Amino acid sequence: MALSCWCLFIKHKPSIRLPGEFMTREDTGRKLGSKNPLRILLADDDKAVADGFRNILQDAGYNVVAVAYNGVEAVEKTAEFNPNMILMDIKMPLLDGLEAARAINKQSGAFIPIILVTAYAERRLVERAKGRGILGYLVKPVHLDDLVPAIEMAWSIAQTISALEGVVENLSEQLEARKLVEKAKGILMKHLSVDEETALRMMQKESRRQSIKMKELARAIIASHSVLS
């Protein structure tokens, strides 16, 4: 069950632009991402910018599994390499970053967090990003001291979302199982002329005897009743 996606708007302090749109400091050579290296897919139609991002991420200890140079490639390479996270430019040929994010979210079985990178700090883009799995929004030029926290924050939120999805899925399964057991119990009460407690004990005993879950036993009882009716 998919949950609503979150969108973070991260505005950066003015900085001096260096070649390739990236800035580094000499004191940032530490492997910030090396503790739990994420598998990151990059998507940017500018090869120099993509190479700059790849170098920065690898220096920070992240694992760049693939680079895409347009939106269609981003969708295809996500399916091929199954990254933990995607860092993607908005303005790309064939399919822009927002539409690529929508396609990725649709095709992926698991939630993949996406951080958008753009030269345009527009509220309209933030609004369009909603519901597309976007967990970060960075404005060029990007500094390592901004990029790494954005990645770590997006990953933390993504893990929370995945955990909540697991809780919701588990609750849904429990509710379904309870409904099936109640229905099967009602069938036994009617056809065997027993009370609710007796019907439940009979089901529990048979469940243990066959080493199957109560939900599966309930399904079998309901199916048999449907055939005989």
PDB file of C-alpha atoms in Angstrom:
ATOM      1  CA  MET A   1       0.000   0.000   0.000  1.00  0.00           C
ATOM      2  CA  ALA A   2       1.720   3.157  -1.142  1.00  0.00           C
ATOM      3  CA  LEU A   3       1.834   6.110   1.218  1.00  0.00           C
ATOM      4  CA  SER A   4       1.828   9.752   0.232  1.00  0.00           C
ATOM      5  CA  CYS A   5       5.325  10.893  -0.689  1.00  0.00           C
ATOM      6  CA  TRP A   6       7.109  13.750   1.068  1.00  0.00           C
ATOM      7  CA  CYS A   7       8.808  16.655  -0.683  1.00  0.00           C
ATOM      8  CA  LEU A   8      11.636  18.612   0.959  1.00  0.00           C
ATOM      9  CA  PHE A   9      12.586  22.030  -0.361  1.00  0.00           C
ATOM     10  CA  ILE A  10      16.242  22.737   0.382  1.00  0.00           C
ATOM     11  CA  LYS A  11      17.435  26.232  -0.403  1.00  0.00           C
ATOM     12  CA  HIS A  12      21.164  26.826  -0.316  1.00  0.00           C
ATOM     13  CA  LYS A  13      23.192  29.786   0.822  1.00  0.00           C
ATOM     14  CA  PRO A  14      24.893  31.784  -1.962  1.00  0.00           C
ATOM     15  CA  SER A  15      28.263  30.311  -2.912  1.00  0.00           C
ATOM     16  CA  ILE A  16      30.987  30.796  -5.469  1.00  0.00           C
ATOM     17  CA  ARG A  17      30.333  28.701  -8.573  1.00  0.00           C
ATOM     18  CA  LEU A  18      33.186  26.470  -9.637  1.00  0.00           C
ATOM     19  CA  PRO A  19      33.569  24.652 -12.983  1.00  0.00           C
ATOM     20  CA  GLY A  20      31.095  21.835 -13.420  1.00  0.00           C
ATOM     21  CA  GLU A  21      28.534  23.437 -11.045  1.00  0.00           C
ATOM     22  CA  PHE A  22      30.108  21.782  -7.986  1.00  0.00           C
ATOM     23  CA  MET A  23      32.015  23.130  -4.996  1.00  0.00           C
ATOM     24  CA  THR A  24      34.153  21.273  -2.501  1.00  0.00           C
ATOM     25  CA  ARG A  25      36.169  22.163   0.581  1.00  0.00           C
ATOM     26  CA  GLU A  26      39.470  20.632   1.502  1.00  0.00           C
ATOM     27  CA  ASP A  27      38.111  19.454   4.829  1.00  0.00           C
ATOM     28  CA  THR A  28      35.371  17.329   3.239  1.00  0.00           C
ATOM     29  CA  GLY A  29      37.579  14.466   2.114  1.00  0.00           C
ATOM     30  CA  ARG A  30      36.162  12.231   4.837  1.00  0.00           C
ATOM     31  CA  LYS A  31      34.105   9.249   3.676  1.00  0.00           C
ATOM     32  CA  LEU A  32      30.744  10.493   4.896  1.00  0.00           C
ATOM     33  CA  GLY A  33      28.720   7.823   3.144  1.00  0.00           C
ATOM     34  CA  SER A  34      31.030   4.894   3.785  1.00  0.00           C
ATOM     35  CA  LYS A  35      29.305   3.554   6.909  1.00  0.00           C
ATOM     36  CA  ASN A  36      26.305   2.289   4.944  1.00  0.00           C
ATOM     37  CA  PRO A  37      27.070   2.956   1.269  1.00  0.00           C
ATOM     38  CA  LEU A  38      23.934   3.531  -0.767  1.00  0.00           C
ATOM     39  CA  ARG A  39      23.533   2.409  -4.364  1.00  0.00           C
ATOM     40  CA  ILE A  40      22.843   5.661  -6.186  1.00  0.00           C
ATOM     41  CA  LEU A  41      21.752   6.214  -9.780  1.00  0.00           C
ATOM     42  CA  LEU A  42      22.632   9.585 -11.344  1.00  0.00           C
ATOM     43  CA  ALA A  43      20.602  11.192 -14.112  1.00  0.00           C
ATOM     44  CA  ASP A  44      21.764  14.390 -15.833  1.00  0.00           C
ATOM     45  CA  ASP A  45      21.932  15.234 -19.535  1.00  0.00           C
ATOM     46  CA  ASP A  46      25.171  17.202 -19.018  1.00  0.00           C
ATOM     47  CA  LYS A  47      28.001  14.660 -18.978  1.00  0.00           C
ATOM     48  CA  ALA A  48      30.414  17.022 -17.218  1.00  0.00           C
ATOM     49  CA  VAL A  49      27.899  17.681 -14.446  1.00  0.00           C
ATOM     50  CA  ALA A  50      27.098  13.965 -14.143  1.00  0.00           C
ATOM     51  CA  ASP A  51      30.811  13.142 -13.912  1.00  0.00           C
ATOM     52  CA  GLY A  52      31.220  15.827 -11.251  1.00  0.00           C
ATOM     53  CA  PHE A  53      28.379  14.373  -9.216  1.00  0.00           C
ATOM     54  CA  ARG A  54      29.777  10.860  -9.590  1.00  0.00           C
ATOM     55  CA  ASN A  55      33.220  11.929  -8.357  1.00  0.00           C
ATOM     56  CA  ILE A  56      31.772  13.805  -5.386  1.00  0.00           C
ATOM     57  CA  LEU A  57      29.507  10.918  -4.379  1.00  0.00           C
ATOM     58  CA  GLN A  58      32.240   8.321  -4.727  1.00  0.00           C
ATOM     59  CA  ASP A  59      34.630  10.499  -2.709  1.00  0.00           C
ATOM     60  CA  ALA A  60      31.934  10.669  -0.027  1.00  0.00           C
ATOM     61  CA  GLY A  61      31.779   6.872   0.065  1.00  0.00           C
ATOM     62  CA  TYR A  62      28.593   6.233  -1.935  1.00  0.00           C
ATOM     63  CA  ASN A  63      28.270   3.596  -4.648  1.00  0.00           C
ATOM     64  CA  VAL A  64      27.222   5.116  -7.983  1.00  0.00           C
ATOM     65  CA  VAL A  65      25.756   2.122  -9.814  1.00  0.00           C
ATOM     66  CA  ALA A  66      24.808   3.843 -13.081  1.00  0.00           C
ATOM     67  CA  VAL A  67      24.563   7.180 -14.887  1.00  0.00           C
ATOM     68  CA  ALA A  68      21.677   8.136 -17.194  1.00  0.00           C
ATOM     69  CA  TYR A  69      21.767  11.055 -19.625  1.00  0.00           C
ATOM     70  CA  ASN A  70      18.033  11.433 -20.244  1.00  0.00           C
ATOM     71  CA  GLY A  71      14.759  10.608 -18.520  1.00  0.00           C
ATOM     72  CA  VAL A  72      14.079   7.446 -20.502  1.00  0.00           C
ATOM     73  CA  GLU A  73      17.515   6.069 -19.630  1.00  0.00           C
ATOM     74  CA  ALA A  74      16.858   6.904 -15.983  1.00  0.00           C
ATOM     75  CA  VAL A  75      13.703   4.782 -16.000  1.00  0.00           C
ATOM     76  CA  GLU A  76      15.408   1.900 -17.827  1.00  0.00           C
ATOM     77  CA  LYS A  77      18.543   1.912 -15.675  1.00  0.00           C
ATOM     78  CA  THR A  78      16.496   2.035 -12.485  1.00  0.00           C
ATOM     79  CA  ALA A  79      14.846  -1.225 -13.544  1.00  0.00           C
ATOM     80  CA  GLU A  80      18.229  -2.705 -14.515  1.00  0.00           C
ATOM     81  CA  PHE A  81      20.372  -1.661 -11.540  1.00  0.00           C
ATOM     82  CA  ASN A  82      17.781  -1.380  -8.741  1.00  0.00           C
ATOM     83  CA  PRO A  83      19.381   1.566  -6.887  1.00  0.00           C
ATOM     84  CA  ASN A  84      18.587   2.564  -3.297  1.00  0.00           C
ATOM     85  CA  MET A  85      18.307   6.210  -4.323  1.00  0.00           C
ATOM     86  CA  ILE A  86      18.222   8.408  -7.427  1.00  0.00           C
ATOM     87  CA  LEU A  87      19.819  11.826  -7.899  1.00  0.00           C
ATOM     88  CA  MET A  88      18.179  13.364 -10.969  1.00  0.00           C
ATOM     89  CA  ASP A  89      18.206  16.619 -12.900  1.00  0.00           C
ATOM     90  CA  ILE A  90      14.812  18.073 -13.795  1.00  0.00           C
ATOM     91  CA  LYS A  91      15.608  19.461 -17.250  1.00  0.00           C
ATOM     92  CA  MET A  92      16.442  16.410 -19.394  1.00  0.00           C
ATOM     93  CA  PRO A  93      15.580  15.364 -22.970  1.00  0.00           C
ATOM     94  CA  LEU A  94      12.992  12.724 -23.931  1.00  0.00           C
ATOM     95  CA  LEU A  95      11.505  12.712 -20.431  1.00  0.00           C
ATOM     96  CA  ASP A  96      12.059  15.402 -17.807  1.00  0.00           C
ATOM     97  CA  GLY A  97      13.059  14.488 -14.272  1.00  0.00           C
ATOM     98  CA  LEU A  98       9.558  14.855 -12.854  1.00  0.00           C
ATOM     99  CA  GLU A  99       7.949  12.602 -15.462  1.00  0.00           C
ATOM    100  CA  ALA A 100      10.811  10.121 -15.120  1.00  0.00           C
ATOM    101  CA  ALA A 101      10.226  10.101 -11.348  1.00  0.00           C
ATOM    102  CA  ARG A 102       6.551   9.364 -11.916  1.00  0.00           C
ATOM    103  CA  ALA A 103       7.399   6.473 -14.277  1.00  0.00           C
ATOM    104  CA  ILE A 104       9.979   5.069 -11.853  1.00  0.00           C
ATOM    105  CA  ASN A 105       7.522   5.217  -8.966  1.00  0.00           C
ATOM    106  CA  LYS A 106       4.941   3.419 -11.088  1.00  0.00           C
ATOM    107  CA  GLN A 107       7.206   0.598 -12.300  1.00  0.00           C
ATOM    108  CA  SER A 108       9.140  -0.065  -9.091  1.00  0.00           C
ATOM    109  CA  GLY A 109       7.839  -2.651  -6.674  1.00  0.00           C
ATOM    110  CA  ALA A 110       9.633  -0.943  -3.783  1.00  0.00           C
ATOM    111  CA  PHE A 111       9.730   2.738  -2.875  1.00  0.00           C
ATOM    112  CA  ILE A 112      12.843   4.430  -4.321  1.00  0.00           C
ATOM    113  CA  PRO A 113      13.629   7.888  -2.890  1.00  0.00           C
ATOM    114  CA  ILE A 114      14.517  10.543  -5.456  1.00  0.00           C
ATOM    115  CA  ILE A 115      16.406  13.813  -5.008  1.00  0.00           C
ATOM    116  CA  LEU A 116      15.896  16.372  -7.768  1.00  0.00           C
ATOM    117  CA  VAL A 117      18.675  18.730  -8.806  1.00  0.00           C
ATOM    118  CA  THR A 118      17.863  21.888 -10.735  1.00  0.00           C
ATOM    119  CA  ALA A 119      19.122  25.360 -11.523  1.00  0.00           C
ATOM    120  CA  TYR A 120      15.625  26.713 -10.904  1.00  0.00           C
ATOM    121  CA  ALA A 121      14.291  27.297  -7.384  1.00  0.00           C
ATOM    122  CA  GLU A 122      10.629  27.456  -8.404  1.00  0.00           C
ATOM    123  CA  ARG A 123       7.692  26.670  -6.128  1.00  0.00           C
ATOM    124  CA  ARG A 124       5.827  25.373  -9.199  1.00  0.00           C
ATOM    125  CA  LEU A 125       8.399  22.591  -9.585  1.00  0.00           C
ATOM    126  CA  VAL A 126       8.015  21.661  -5.931  1.00  0.00           C
ATOM    127  CA  GLU A 127       4.250  21.384  -6.412  1.00  0.00           C
ATOM    128  CA  ARG A 128       4.726  19.178  -9.480  1.00  0.00           C
ATOM    129  CA  ALA A 129       7.139  16.996  -7.517  1.00  0.00           C
ATOM    130  CA  LYS A 130       4.463  15.945  -5.037  1.00  0.00           C
ATOM    131  CA  GLY A 131       3.340  12.345  -5.366  1.00  0.00           C
ATOM    132  CA  ARG A 132       6.360  11.311  -7.431  1.00  0.00           C
ATOM    133  CA  GLY A 133       8.594   9.863  -4.711  1.00  0.00           C
ATOM    134  CA  ILE A 134      10.607  13.081  -4.401  1.00  0.00           C
ATOM    135  CA  LEU A 135      12.309  13.371  -1.017  1.00  0.00           C
ATOM    136  CA  GLY A 136      14.775  16.148  -1.797  1.00  0.00           C
ATOM    137  CA  TYR A 137      15.174  19.211  -3.983  1.00  0.00           C
ATOM    138  CA  LEU A 138      18.648  20.711  -4.461  1.00  0.00           C
ATOM    139  CA  VAL A 139      19.449  23.936  -6.301  1.00  0.00           C
ATOM    140  CA  LYS A 140      22.672  24.194  -8.298  1.00  0.00           C
ATOM    141  CA  PRO A 141      25.486  24.861  -7.585  1.00  0.00           C
ATOM    142  CA  VAL A 142      25.586  21.943  -5.142  1.00  0.00           C
ATOM    143  CA  HIS A 143      28.095  21.746  -2.289  1.00  0.00           C
ATOM    144  CA  LEU A 144      29.165  18.443  -0.750  1.00  0.00           C
ATOM    145  CA  ASP A 145      28.228  19.809   2.674  1.00  0.00           C
ATOM    146  CA  ASP A 146      24.662  20.211   1.383  1.00  0.00           C
ATOM    147  CA  LEU A 147      24.490  17.107  -0.800  1.00  0.00           C
ATOM    148  CA  VAL A 148      25.457  14.497   1.797  1.00  0.00           C
ATOM    149  CA  PRO A 149      22.990  15.690   4.481  1.00  0.00           C
ATOM    150  CA  ALA A 150      20.244  15.824   1.837  1.00  0.00           C
ATOM    151  CA  ILE A 151      20.992  12.225   0.832  1.00  0.00           C
ATOM    152  CA  GLU A 152      21.133  11.010   4.429  1.00  0.00           C
ATOM    153  CA  MET A 153      17.912  12.838   5.342  1.00  0.00           C
ATOM    154  CA  ALA A 154      16.083  11.496   2.279  1.00  0.00           C
ATOM    155  CA  TRP A 155      17.288   7.968   3.064  1.00  0.00           C
ATOM    156  CA  SER A 156      16.132   8.261   6.675  1.00  0.00           C
ATOM    157  CA  ILE A 157      12.671   9.425   5.571  1.00  0.00           C
ATOM    158  CA  ALA A 158      12.512   6.646   2.953  1.00  0.00           C
ATOM    159  CA  GLN A 159      13.246   4.035   5.619  1.00  0.00           C
ATOM    160  CA  THR A 160      10.496   5.487   7.805  1.00  0.00           C
ATOM    161  CA  ILE A 161       8.055   5.359   4.888  1.00  0.00           C
ATOM    162  CA  SER A 162       9.003   1.745   4.131  1.00  0.00           C
ATOM    163  CA  ALA A 163       8.555   0.796   7.784  1.00  0.00           C
ATOM    164  CA  LEU A 164       5.130   2.456   7.886  1.00  0.00           C
ATOM    165  CA  GLU A 165       4.126   0.696   4.675  1.00  0.00           C
ATOM    166  CA  GLY A 166       5.133  -2.587   6.310  1.00  0.00           C
ATOM    167  CA  VAL A 167       3.022  -1.804   9.375  1.00  0.00           C
ATOM    168  CA  VAL A 168       0.008  -0.874   7.232  1.00  0.00           C
ATOM    169  CA  GLU A 169       0.428  -4.006   5.109  1.00  0.00           C
ATOM    170  CA  ASN A 170       0.666  -6.171   8.238  1.00  0.00           C
ATOM    171  CA  LEU A 171      -2.446  -4.581   9.724  1.00  0.00           C
ATOM    172  CA  SER A 172      -4.304  -5.125   6.451  1.00  0.00           C
ATOM    173  CA  GLU A 173      -3.304  -8.792   6.440  1.00  0.00           C
ATOM    174  CA  GLN A 174      -4.425  -9.190  10.052  1.00  0.00           C
ATOM    175  CA  LEU A 175      -7.774  -7.581   9.265  1.00  0.00           C
ATOM    176  CA  GLU A 176      -8.258  -9.842   6.244  1.00  0.00           C
ATOM    177  CA  ALA A 177      -7.387 -12.932   8.325  1.00  0.00           C
ATOM    178  CA  ARG A 178      -9.829 -11.932  11.041  1.00  0.00           C
ATOM    179  CA  LYS A 179     -12.646 -11.467   8.523  1.00  0.00           C
ATOM    180  CA  LEU A 180     -11.959 -14.888   6.975  1.00  0.00           C
ATOM    181  CA  VAL A 181     -11.873 -16.613  10.366  1.00  0.00           C
ATOM    182  CA  GLU A 182     -15.128 -14.940  11.420  1.00  0.00           C
ATOM    183  CA  LYS A 183     -16.818 -16.049   8.200  1.00  0.00           C
ATOM    184  CA  ALA A 184     -15.541 -19.633   8.489  1.00  0.00           C
ATOM    185  CA  LYS A 185     -16.546 -19.742  12.141  1.00  0.00           C
ATOM    186  CA  GLY A 186     -20.061 -18.664  11.178  1.00  0.00           C
ATOM    187  CA  ILE A 187     -20.265 -21.477   8.620  1.00  0.00           C
ATOM    188  CA  LEU A 188     -19.288 -24.079  11.236  1.00  0.00           C
ATOM    189  CA  MET A 189     -21.740 -22.676  13.791  1.00  0.00           C
ATOM    190  CA  LYS A 190     -24.586 -22.914  11.288  1.00  0.00           C
ATOM    191  CA  HIS A 191     -23.841 -26.339   9.794  1.00  0.00           C
ATOM    192  CA  LEU A 192     -22.651 -28.116  12.959  1.00  0.00           C
ATOM    193  CA  SER A 193     -25.049 -26.381  15.340  1.00  0.00           C
ATOM    194  CA  VAL A 194     -22.272 -25.344  17.713  1.00  0.00           C
ATOM    195  CA  ASP A 195     -21.644 -22.110  19.576  1.00  0.00           C
ATOM    196  CA  GLU A 196     -18.964 -19.562  18.646  1.00  0.00           C
ATOM    197  CA  GLU A 197     -16.430 -20.744  21.224  1.00  0.00           C
ATOM    198  CA  THR A 198     -16.729 -24.374  20.111  1.00  0.00           C
ATOM    199  CA  ALA A 199     -16.388 -23.432  16.433  1.00  0.00           C
ATOM    200  CA  LEU A 200     -13.245 -21.442  17.209  1.00  0.00           C
ATOM    201  CA  ARG A 201     -11.702 -24.307  19.214  1.00  0.00           C
ATOM    202  CA  MET A 202     -12.446 -26.714  16.363  1.00  0.00           C
ATOM    203  CA  MET A 203     -10.674 -24.422  13.916  1.00  0.00           C
ATOM    204  CA  GLN A 204      -7.678 -23.957  16.223  1.00  0.00           C
ATOM    205  CA  LYS A 205      -7.345 -27.718  16.718  1.00  0.00           C
ATOM    206  CA  GLU A 206      -7.548 -28.406  12.973  1.00  0.00           C
ATOM    207  CA  SER A 207      -5.084 -25.600  12.258  1.00  0.00           C
ATOM    208  CA  ARG A 208      -2.548 -27.207  14.607  1.00  0.00           C
ATOM    209  CA  ARG A 209      -3.212 -30.693  13.233  1.00  0.00           C
ATOM    210  CA  GLN A 210      -2.583 -29.605   9.647  1.00  0.00           C
ATOM    211  CA  SER A 211       0.179 -27.135  10.605  1.00  0.00           C
ATOM    212  CA  ILE A 212      -1.455 -24.347   8.643  1.00  0.00           C
ATOM    213  CA  LYS A 213      -2.441 -20.820   9.552  1.00  0.00           C
ATOM    214  CA  MET A 214      -5.960 -20.089  10.706  1.00  0.00           C
ATOM    215  CA  LYS A 215      -6.387 -17.814   7.687  1.00  0.00           C
ATOM    216  CA  GLU A 216      -5.627 -20.653   5.263  1.00  0.00           C
ATOM    217  CA  LEU A 217      -7.933 -23.041   7.110  1.00  0.00           C
ATOM    218  CA  ALA A 218     -10.678 -20.423   7.030  1.00  0.00           C
ATOM    219  CA  ARG A 219     -10.225 -20.032   3.275  1.00  0.00           C
ATOM    220  CA  ALA A 220     -10.545 -23.805   2.829  1.00  0.00           C
ATOM    221  CA  ILE A 221     -13.743 -23.917   4.904  1.00  0.00           C
ATOM    222  CA  ILE A 222     -15.249 -21.024   2.939  1.00  0.00           C
ATOM    223  CA  ALA A 223     -14.256 -22.604  -0.391  1.00  0.00           C
ATOM    224  CA  SER A 224     -15.760 -25.975   0.592  1.00  0.00           C
ATOM    225  CA  HIS A 225     -18.956 -24.277   1.692  1.00  0.00           C
ATOM    226  CA  SER A 226     -19.192 -22.429  -1.626  1.00  0.00           C
ATOM    227  CA  VAL A 227     -18.823 -25.690  -3.573  1.00  0.00           C
ATOM    228  CA  LEU A 228     -21.451 -27.505  -1.502  1.00  0.00           C
ATOM    229  CA  SER A 229     -23.951 -24.641  -1.518  1.00  0.00           C
TER     230      SER A 229
END
